[in-house]
mmCIF file of C-alpha atoms and ligand atoms in Angstrom:
data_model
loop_
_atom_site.group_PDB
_atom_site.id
_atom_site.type_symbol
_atom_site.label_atom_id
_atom_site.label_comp_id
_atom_site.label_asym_id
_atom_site.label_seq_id
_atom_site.Cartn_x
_atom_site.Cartn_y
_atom_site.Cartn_z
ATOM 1 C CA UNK A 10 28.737 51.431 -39.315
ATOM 2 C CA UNK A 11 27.044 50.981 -35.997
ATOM 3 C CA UNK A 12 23.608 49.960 -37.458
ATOM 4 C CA UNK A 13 26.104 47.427 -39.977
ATOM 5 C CA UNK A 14 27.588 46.269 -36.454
ATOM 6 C CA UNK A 15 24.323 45.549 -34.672
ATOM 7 C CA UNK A 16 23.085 43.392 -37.521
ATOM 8 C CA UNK A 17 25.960 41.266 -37.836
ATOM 9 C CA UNK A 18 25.502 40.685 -33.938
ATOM 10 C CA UNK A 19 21.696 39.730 -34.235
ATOM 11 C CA UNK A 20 22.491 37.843 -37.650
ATOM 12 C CA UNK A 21 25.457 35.853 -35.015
ATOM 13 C CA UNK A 22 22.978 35.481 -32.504
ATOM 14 C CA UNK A 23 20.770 34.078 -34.698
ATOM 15 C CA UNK A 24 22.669 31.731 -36.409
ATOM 16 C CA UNK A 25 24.284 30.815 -32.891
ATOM 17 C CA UNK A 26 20.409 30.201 -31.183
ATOM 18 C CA UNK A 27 19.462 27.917 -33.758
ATOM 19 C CA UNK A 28 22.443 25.439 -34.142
ATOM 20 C CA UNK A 29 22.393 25.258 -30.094
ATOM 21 C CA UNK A 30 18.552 24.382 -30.094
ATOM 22 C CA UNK A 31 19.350 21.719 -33.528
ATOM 23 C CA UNK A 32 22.117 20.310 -30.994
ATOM 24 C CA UNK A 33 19.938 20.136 -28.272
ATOM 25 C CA UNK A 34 16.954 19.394 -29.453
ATOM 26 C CA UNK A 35 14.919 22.029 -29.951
ATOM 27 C CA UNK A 36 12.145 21.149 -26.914
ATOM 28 C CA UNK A 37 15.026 19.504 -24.712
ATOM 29 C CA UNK A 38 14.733 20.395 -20.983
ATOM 30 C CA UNK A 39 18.153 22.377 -19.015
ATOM 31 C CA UNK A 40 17.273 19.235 -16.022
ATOM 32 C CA UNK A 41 15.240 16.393 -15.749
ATOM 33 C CA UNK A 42 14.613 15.222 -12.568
ATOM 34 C CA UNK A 43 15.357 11.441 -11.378
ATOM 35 C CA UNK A 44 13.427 10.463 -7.779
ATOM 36 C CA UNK A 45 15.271 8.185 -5.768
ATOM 37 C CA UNK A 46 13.311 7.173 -2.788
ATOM 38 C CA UNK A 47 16.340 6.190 -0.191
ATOM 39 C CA UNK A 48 19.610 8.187 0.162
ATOM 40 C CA UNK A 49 22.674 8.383 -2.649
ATOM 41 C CA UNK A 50 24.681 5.778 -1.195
ATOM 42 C CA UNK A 51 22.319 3.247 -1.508
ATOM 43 C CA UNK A 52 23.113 0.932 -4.033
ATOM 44 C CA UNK A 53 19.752 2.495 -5.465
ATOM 45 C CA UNK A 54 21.052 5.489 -5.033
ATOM 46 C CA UNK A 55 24.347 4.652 -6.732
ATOM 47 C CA UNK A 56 22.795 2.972 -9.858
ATOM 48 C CA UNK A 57 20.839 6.517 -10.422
ATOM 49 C CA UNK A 58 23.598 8.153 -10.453
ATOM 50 C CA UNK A 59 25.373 5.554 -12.794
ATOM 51 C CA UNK A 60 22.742 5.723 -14.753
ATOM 52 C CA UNK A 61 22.280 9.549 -15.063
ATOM 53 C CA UNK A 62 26.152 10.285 -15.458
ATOM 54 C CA UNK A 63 26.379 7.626 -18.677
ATOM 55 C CA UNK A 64 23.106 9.118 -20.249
ATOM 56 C CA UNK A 65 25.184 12.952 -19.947
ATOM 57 C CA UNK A 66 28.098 11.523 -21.508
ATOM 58 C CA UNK A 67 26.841 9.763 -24.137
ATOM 59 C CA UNK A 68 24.624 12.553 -25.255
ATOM 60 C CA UNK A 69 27.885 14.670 -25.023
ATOM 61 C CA UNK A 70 25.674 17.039 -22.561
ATOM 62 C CA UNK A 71 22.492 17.070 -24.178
ATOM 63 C CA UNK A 72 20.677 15.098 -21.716
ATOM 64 C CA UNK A 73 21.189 16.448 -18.249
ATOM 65 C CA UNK A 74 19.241 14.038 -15.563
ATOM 66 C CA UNK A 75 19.615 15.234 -12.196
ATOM 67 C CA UNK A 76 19.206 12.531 -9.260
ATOM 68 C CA UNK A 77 17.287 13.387 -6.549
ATOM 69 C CA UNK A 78 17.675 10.870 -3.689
ATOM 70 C CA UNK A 79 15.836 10.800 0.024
ATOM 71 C CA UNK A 80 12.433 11.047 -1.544
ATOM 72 C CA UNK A 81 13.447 15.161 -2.143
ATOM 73 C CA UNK A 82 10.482 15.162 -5.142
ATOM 74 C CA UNK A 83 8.080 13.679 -3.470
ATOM 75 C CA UNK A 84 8.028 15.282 0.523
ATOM 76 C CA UNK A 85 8.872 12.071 1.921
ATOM 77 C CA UNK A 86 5.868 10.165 0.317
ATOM 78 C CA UNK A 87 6.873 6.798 -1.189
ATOM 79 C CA UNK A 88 4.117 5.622 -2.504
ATOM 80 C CA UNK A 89 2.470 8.638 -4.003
ATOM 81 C CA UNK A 90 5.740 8.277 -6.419
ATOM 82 C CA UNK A 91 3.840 6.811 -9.581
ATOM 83 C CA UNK A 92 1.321 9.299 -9.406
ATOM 84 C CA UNK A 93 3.770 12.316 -9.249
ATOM 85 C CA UNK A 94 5.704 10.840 -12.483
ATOM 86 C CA UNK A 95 2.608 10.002 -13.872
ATOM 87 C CA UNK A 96 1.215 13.707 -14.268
ATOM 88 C CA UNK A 97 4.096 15.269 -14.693
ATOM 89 C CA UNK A 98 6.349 16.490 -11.733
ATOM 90 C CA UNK A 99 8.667 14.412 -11.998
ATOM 91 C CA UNK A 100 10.344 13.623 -15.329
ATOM 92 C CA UNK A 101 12.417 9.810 -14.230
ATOM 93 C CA UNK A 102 12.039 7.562 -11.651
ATOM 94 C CA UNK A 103 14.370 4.728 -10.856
ATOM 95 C CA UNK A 104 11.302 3.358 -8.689
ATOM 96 C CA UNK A 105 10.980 0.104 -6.131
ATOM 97 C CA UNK A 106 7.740 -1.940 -7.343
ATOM 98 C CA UNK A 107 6.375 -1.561 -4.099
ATOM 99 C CA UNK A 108 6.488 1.516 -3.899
ATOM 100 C CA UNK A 109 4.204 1.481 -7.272
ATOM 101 C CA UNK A 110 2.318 -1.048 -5.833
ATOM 102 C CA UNK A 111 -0.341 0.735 -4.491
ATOM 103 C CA UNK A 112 -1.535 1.742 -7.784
ATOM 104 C CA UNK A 113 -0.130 -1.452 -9.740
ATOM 105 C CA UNK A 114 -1.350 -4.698 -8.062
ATOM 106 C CA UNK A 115 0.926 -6.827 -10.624
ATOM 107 C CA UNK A 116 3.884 -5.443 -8.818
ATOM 108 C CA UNK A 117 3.012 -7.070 -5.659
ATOM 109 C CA UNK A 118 3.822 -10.652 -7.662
ATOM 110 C CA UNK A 119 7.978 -9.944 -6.654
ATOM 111 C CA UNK A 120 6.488 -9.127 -2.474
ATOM 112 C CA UNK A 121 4.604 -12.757 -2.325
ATOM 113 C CA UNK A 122 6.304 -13.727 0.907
ATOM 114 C CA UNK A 123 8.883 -16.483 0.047
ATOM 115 C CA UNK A 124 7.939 -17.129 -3.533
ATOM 116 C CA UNK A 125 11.647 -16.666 -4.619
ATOM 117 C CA UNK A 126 12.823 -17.665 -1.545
ATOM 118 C CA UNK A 127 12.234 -21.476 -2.295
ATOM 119 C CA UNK A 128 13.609 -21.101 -5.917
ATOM 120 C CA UNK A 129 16.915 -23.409 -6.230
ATOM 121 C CA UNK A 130 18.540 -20.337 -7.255
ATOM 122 C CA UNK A 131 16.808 -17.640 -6.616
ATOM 123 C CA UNK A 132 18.578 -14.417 -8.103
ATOM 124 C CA UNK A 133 18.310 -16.952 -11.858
ATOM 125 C CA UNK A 134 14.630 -16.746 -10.748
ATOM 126 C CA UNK A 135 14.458 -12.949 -10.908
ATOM 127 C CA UNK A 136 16.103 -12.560 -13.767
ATOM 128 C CA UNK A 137 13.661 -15.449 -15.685
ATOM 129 C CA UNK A 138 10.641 -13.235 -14.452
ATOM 130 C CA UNK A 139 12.636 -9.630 -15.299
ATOM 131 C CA UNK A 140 13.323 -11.386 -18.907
ATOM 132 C CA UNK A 141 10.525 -13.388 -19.485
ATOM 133 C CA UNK A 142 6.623 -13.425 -20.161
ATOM 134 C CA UNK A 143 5.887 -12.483 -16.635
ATOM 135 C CA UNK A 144 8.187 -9.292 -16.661
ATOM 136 C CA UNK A 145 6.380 -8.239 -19.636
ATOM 137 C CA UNK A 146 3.511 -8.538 -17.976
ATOM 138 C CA UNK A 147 4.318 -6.409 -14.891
ATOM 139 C CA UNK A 148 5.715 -3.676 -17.637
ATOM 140 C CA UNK A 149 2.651 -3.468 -19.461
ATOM 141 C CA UNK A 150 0.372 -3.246 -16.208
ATOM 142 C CA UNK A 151 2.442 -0.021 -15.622
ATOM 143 C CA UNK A 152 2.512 1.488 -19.476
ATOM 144 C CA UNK A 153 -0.999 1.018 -19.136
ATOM 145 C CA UNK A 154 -1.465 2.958 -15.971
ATOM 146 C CA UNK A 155 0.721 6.136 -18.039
ATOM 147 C CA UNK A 156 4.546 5.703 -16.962
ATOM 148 C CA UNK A 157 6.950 4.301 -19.795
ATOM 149 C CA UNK A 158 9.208 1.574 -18.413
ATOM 150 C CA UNK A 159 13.069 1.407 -20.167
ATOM 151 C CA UNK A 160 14.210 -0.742 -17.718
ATOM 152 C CA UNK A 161 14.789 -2.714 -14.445
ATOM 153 C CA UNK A 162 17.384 -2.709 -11.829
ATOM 154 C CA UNK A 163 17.684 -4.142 -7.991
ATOM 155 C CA UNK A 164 17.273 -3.105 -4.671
ATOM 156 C CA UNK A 165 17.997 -6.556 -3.748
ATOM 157 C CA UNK A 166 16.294 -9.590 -1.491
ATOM 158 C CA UNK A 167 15.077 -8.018 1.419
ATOM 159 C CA UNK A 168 16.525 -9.526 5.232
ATOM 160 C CA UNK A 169 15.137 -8.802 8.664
ATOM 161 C CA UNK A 170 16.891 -7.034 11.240
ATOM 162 C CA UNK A 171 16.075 -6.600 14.713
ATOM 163 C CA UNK A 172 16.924 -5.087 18.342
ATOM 164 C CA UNK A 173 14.594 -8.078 20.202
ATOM 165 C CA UNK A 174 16.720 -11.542 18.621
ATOM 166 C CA UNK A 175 17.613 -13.618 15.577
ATOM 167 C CA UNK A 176 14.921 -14.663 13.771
ATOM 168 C CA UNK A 177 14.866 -18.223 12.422
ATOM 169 C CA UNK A 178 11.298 -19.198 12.473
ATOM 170 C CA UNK A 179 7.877 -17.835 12.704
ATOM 171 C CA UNK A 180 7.460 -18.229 16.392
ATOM 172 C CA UNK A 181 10.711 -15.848 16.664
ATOM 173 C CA UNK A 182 8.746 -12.995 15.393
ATOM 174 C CA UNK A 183 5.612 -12.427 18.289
ATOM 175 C CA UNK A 184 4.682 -9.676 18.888
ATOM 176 C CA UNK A 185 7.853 -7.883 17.082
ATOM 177 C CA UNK A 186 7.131 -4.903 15.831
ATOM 178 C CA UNK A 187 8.506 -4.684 12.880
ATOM 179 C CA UNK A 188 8.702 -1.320 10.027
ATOM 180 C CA UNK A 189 7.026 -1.759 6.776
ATOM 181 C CA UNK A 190 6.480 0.677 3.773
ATOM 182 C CA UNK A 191 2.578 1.416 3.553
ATOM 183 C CA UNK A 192 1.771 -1.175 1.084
ATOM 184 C CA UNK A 193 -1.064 -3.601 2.103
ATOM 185 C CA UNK A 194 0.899 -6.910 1.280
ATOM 186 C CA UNK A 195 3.522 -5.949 4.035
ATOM 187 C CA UNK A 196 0.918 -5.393 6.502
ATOM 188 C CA UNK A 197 -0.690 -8.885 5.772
ATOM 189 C CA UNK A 198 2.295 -10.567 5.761
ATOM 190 C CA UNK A 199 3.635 -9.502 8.909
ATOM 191 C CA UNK A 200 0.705 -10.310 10.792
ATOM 192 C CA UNK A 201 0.702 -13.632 9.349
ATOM 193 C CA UNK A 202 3.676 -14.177 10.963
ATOM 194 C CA UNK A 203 2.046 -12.983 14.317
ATOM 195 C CA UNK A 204 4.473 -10.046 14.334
ATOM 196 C CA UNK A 205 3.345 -6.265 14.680
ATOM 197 C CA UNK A 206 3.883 -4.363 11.509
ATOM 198 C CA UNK A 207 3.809 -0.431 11.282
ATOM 199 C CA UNK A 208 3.629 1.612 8.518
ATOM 200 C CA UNK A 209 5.996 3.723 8.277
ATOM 201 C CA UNK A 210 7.726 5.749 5.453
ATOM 202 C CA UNK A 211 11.638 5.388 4.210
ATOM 203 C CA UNK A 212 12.304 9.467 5.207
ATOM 204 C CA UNK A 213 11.171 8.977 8.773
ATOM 205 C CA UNK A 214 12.560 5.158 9.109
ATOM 206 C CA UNK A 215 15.741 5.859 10.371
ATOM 207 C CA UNK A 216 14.683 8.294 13.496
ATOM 208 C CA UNK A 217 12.215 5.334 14.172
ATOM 209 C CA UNK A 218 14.793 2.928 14.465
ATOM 210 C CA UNK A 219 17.430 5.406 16.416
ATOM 211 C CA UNK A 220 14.207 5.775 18.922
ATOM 212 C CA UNK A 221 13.364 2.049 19.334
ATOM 213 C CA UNK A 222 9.361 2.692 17.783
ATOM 214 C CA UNK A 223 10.083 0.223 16.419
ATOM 215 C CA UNK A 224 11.761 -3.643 17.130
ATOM 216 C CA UNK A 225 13.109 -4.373 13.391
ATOM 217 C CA UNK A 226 12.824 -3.737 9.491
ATOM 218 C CA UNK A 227 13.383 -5.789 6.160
ATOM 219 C CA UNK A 228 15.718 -3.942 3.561
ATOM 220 C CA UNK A 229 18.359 -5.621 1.347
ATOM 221 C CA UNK A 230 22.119 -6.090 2.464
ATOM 222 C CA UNK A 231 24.150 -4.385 0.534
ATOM 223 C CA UNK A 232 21.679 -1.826 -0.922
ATOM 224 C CA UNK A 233 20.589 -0.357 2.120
ATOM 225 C CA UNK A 234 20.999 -1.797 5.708
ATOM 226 C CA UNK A 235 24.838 -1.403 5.125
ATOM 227 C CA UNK A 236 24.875 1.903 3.884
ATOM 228 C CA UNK A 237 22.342 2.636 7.056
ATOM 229 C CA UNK A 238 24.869 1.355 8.940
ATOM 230 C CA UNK A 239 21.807 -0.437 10.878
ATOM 231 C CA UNK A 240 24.176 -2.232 13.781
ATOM 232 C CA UNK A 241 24.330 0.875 14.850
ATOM 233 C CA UNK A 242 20.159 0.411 15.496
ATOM 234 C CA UNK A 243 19.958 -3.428 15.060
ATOM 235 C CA UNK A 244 22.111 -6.316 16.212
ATOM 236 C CA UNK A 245 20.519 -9.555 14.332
ATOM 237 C CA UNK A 246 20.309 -9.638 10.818
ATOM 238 C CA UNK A 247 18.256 -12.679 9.623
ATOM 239 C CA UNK A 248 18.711 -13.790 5.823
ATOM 240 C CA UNK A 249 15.702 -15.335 4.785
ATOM 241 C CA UNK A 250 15.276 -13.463 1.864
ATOM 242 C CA UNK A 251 11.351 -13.630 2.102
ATOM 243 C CA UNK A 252 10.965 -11.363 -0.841
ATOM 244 C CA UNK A 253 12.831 -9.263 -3.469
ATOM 245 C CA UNK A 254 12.702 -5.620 -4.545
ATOM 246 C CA UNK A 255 13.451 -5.195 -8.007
ATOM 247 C CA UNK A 256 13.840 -2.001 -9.101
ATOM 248 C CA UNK A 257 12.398 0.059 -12.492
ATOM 249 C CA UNK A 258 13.571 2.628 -14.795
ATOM 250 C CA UNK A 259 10.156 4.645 -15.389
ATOM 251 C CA UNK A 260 9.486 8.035 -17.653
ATOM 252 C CA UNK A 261 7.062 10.353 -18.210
ATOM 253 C CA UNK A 262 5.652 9.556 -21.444
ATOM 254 C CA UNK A 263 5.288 13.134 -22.578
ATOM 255 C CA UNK A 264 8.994 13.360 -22.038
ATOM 256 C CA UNK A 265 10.043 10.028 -23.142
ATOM 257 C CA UNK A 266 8.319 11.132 -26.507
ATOM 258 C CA UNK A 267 9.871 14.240 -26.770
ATOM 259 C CA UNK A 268 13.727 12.664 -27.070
ATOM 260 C CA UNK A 269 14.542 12.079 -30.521
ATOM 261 C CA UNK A 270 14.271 7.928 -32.006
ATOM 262 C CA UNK A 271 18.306 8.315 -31.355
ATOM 263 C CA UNK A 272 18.228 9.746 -28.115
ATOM 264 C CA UNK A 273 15.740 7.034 -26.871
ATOM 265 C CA UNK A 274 17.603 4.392 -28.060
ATOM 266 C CA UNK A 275 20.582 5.549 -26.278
ATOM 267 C CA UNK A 276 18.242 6.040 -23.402
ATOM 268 C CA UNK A 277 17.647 2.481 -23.445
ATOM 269 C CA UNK A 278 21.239 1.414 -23.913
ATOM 270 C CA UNK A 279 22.455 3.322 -20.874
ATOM 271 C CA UNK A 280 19.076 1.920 -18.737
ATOM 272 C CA UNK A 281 20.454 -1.490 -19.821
ATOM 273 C CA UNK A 282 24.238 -0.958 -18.262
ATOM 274 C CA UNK A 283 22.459 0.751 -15.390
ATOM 275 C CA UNK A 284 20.813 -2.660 -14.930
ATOM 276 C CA UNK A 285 23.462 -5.014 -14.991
ATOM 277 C CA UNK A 286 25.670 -2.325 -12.874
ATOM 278 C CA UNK A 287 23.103 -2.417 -10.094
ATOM 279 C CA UNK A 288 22.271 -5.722 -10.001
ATOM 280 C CA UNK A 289 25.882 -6.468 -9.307
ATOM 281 C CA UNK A 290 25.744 -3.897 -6.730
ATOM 282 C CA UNK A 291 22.968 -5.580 -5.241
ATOM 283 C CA UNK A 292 23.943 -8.997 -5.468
ATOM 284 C CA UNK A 293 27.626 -8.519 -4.315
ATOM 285 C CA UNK A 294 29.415 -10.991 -2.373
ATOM 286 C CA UNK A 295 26.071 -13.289 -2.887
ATOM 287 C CA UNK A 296 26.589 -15.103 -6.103
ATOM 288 C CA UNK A 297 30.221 -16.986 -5.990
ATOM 289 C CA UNK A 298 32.250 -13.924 -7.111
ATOM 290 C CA UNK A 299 30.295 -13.170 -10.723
ATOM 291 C CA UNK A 300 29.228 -9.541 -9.653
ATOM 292 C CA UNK A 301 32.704 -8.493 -7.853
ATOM 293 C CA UNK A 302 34.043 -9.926 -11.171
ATOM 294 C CA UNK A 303 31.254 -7.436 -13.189
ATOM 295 C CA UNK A 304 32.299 -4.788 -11.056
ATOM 296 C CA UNK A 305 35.849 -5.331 -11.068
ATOM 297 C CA UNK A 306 35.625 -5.182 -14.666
ATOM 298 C CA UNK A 307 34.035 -1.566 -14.829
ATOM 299 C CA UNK A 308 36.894 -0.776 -12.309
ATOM 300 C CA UNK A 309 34.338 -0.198 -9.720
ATOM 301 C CA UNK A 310 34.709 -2.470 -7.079
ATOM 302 C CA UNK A 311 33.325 -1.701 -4.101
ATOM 303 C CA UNK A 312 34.769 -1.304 -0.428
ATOM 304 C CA UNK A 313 33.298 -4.409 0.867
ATOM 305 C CA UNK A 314 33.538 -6.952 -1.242
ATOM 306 C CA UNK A 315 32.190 -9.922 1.720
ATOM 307 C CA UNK A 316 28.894 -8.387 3.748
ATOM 308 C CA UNK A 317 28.699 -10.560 5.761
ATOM 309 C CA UNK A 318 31.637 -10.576 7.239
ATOM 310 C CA UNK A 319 31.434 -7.094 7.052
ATOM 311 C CA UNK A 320 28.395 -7.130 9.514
ATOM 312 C CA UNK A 321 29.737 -9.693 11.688
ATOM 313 C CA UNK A 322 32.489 -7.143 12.472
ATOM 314 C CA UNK A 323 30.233 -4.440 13.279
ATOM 315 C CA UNK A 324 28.984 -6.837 15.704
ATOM 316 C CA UNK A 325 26.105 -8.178 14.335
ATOM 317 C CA UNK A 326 24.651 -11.692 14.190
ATOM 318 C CA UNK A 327 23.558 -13.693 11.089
ATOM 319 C CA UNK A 328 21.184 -16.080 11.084
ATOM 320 C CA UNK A 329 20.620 -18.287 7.830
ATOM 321 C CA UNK A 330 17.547 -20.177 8.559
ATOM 322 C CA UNK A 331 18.229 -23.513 6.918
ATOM 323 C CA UNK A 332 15.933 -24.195 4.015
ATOM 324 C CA UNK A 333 13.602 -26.740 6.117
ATOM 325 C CA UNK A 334 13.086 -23.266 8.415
ATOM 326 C CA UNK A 335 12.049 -21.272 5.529
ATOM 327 C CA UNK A 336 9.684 -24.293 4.331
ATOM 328 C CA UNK A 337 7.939 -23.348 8.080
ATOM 329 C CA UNK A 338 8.177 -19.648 6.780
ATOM 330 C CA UNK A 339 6.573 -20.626 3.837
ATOM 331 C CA UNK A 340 3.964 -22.905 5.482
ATOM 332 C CA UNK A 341 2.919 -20.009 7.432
ATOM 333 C CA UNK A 342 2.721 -17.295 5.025
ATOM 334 C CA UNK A 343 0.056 -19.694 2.438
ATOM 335 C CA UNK A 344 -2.822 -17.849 3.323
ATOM 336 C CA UNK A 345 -1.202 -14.488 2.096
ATOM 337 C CA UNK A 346 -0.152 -15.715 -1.304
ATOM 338 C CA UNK A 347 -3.439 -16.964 -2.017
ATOM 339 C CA UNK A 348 -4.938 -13.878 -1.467
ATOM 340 C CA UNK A 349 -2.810 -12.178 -3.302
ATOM 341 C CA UNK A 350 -2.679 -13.954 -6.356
ATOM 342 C CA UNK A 351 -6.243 -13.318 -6.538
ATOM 343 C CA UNK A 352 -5.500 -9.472 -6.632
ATOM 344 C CA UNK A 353 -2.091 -9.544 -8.981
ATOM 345 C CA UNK A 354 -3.770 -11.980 -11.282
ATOM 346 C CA UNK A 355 -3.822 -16.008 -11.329
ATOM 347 C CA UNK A 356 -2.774 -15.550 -15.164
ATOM 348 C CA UNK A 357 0.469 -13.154 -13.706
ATOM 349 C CA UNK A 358 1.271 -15.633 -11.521
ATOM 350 C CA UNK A 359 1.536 -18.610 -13.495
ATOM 351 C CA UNK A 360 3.534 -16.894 -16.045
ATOM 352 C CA UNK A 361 6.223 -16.296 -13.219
ATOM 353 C CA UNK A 362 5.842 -19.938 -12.030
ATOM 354 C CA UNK A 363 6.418 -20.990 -15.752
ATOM 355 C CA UNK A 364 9.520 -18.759 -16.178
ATOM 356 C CA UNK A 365 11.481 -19.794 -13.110
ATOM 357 C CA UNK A 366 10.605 -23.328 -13.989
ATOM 358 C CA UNK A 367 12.341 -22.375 -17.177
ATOM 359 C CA UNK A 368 15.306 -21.221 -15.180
ATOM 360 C CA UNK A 369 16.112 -24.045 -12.672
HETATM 361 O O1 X2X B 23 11.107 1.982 2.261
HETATM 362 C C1 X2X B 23 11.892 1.064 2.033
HETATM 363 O O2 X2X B 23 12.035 0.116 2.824
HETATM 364 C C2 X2X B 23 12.699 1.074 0.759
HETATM 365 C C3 X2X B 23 13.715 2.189 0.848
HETATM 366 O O3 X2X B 23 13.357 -0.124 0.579
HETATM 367 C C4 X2X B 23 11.726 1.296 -0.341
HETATM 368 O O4 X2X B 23 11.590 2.390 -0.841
HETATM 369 C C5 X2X B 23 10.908 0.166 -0.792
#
């Protein structure tokens, strides 16, 4: 009877062990882990989160992606991001370009100082270059490098803030000293504009700016300097949006080919609503009520629906440099883009010039 009972266990066990790994997928991990380089109420942090809850759902539990925000996975080390997803340690990424840019010089194309900036419309230009021939491009340059891409997302145009002053044109910014992540593009660009750019990364920013190292920083509105509360550091916010930060979805490719053809194709799907939920976190209050509609529509609509009102009554000033100032912006910064179109690529380039002309 007893050696009857202990079969019938094992044979249950058995049975049970198998069905759970068919469910699961037999070589399914408990976690992944998803890096987020700034905090979980970013909007970058938000949209990994977004992202990783809809992936758990529609998997009914089979796909459990864990967000780690404040650059947890990688000790504080932005740009060493690609490289850590890359070989292994970290399974997703929902990654800033220039971040990646180190290693991918085609990702540097969305950081040419003021290249959107003097687009008619310039969130229709990122989404002709995310869409088009020259967001293919960018994609490839990082499949090639050993990270599969299933999607972008947005940070958002990045603004200057500052202790010293508003900022309005080039001669504002002497001898500023201004944060920038450790990317060589930032460093040119800033000393273009004859201000004093220091390297500094995202997990020591903030006790930089509560210690005056340095003057200012450029991060988008809504995705980070009002999270950061940054008034509370910064009284000027300048919105000259000299460059934006999209944002991508990357994998390992090891795992991304372990999920079954169903699983990645719901992968995909939920990257794709991640997308369009970020972006409208990114862009809100900044494109005549079409994201607070988006969001509104998801029943997610956010706290402060105007930001710049919002930062006025913190106490902060904003600037808007007419677009004859940012044509002296863009004047001054000529030298940089030529340079760097060199390095990204004249061919890279022109394929963005040709697919925002397609936009306007
Ligand atoms: O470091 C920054 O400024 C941030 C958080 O925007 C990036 O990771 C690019």
């Amino acid at each position: 009877m007893k050696g009857f009972l202990s079969r019938t266990i094992m044979v249950f066990l058995a049975v049970f062990c198998l069905t759970a790994a068919a469910v699961q997928g037999a070589d399914y991990k408990n976690e992944y882990k998803l890096s987020v380089v700034p905090g979980a109420t970013s909007g970058w942090g938000q949209t990994a989160t977004y992202f990783a809850d809809l992936v758990r759902d529609k998997s009914n539990g089979r796909i459990n992606i864990k967000v780690y925000p404040s650059s947890q996975l990688i000790s504080g080390k932005q740009t060493s991001e690609f490289l850590m997803l890359r070989n292994g340690a970290i399974d997703f990424a929902l990654a800033s370009t220039i971040n990646w840019s180190p290693q991918i010089k085609e990702l540097n194309l969305t950081a040419l100082p003021f290249f959107l900036a003097v687009e008619p419309d310039r969130y229709k230009a990122m989404d002709a270059i995310m869409a088009g021939k020259s967001g293919q491009m960018m994609r490839d340059a990082i499949e090639k490098k050993g990270v599969k891409i299933i999607g972008w997302a947005e940070n958002g145009f990045r603004e200057l803030t500052s202790s010293k002053g508003p900022v309005e044109k080039p001669e504002d910014l002497k001898g500023m000293k201004i944060r920038v992540v450790g990317s060589p593009i930032f460093i040119e660009t800033f000393r273009e504009l004859g201000a004093n750019p220091v390297n500094m990364n995202w997990s020591e920013a903030t006790t930089g700016f509560q210690q005056g190292v340095v003057d200012g920083q450029e991060n988008p509105t809504n995705g980070i300097n009002i999270p950061l509360k940054i008034w509370d550091y910064h009284k000027h916010h300048s919105d000259w949006h000299y460059i934006i930060d999209p944002l991508l979805m990357g994998v390992n490719p090891k795992v991304w080919d372990s999920f079954s053809p169903e699983d990645q194709k719901l992968l995909l799907e939920c990257a794709a609503e991640a997308e369009k939920y970020g972006k409208a976190l990114s862009r809100m209050g900044m494109d005549n009520g079409k994201s607070e509609a988006y969001l509104k529509s998801l029943g997610k609509t956010p706290e402060i629906t105007d930001p710049y009102a919002y930062m006025e009554k913190q106490g902060m000033t904003v600037t808007r440099p007419t677009p004859e100032q940012i044509a002296k912006f863009y004047e001054a910064t000529r030298n940089v883009r030529d340079n760097w179109t060199t390095k990204i690529g004249p061919d890279l380039v022109k394929a963005a010039q040709e697919d925002m002309a397609k936009a306007r």
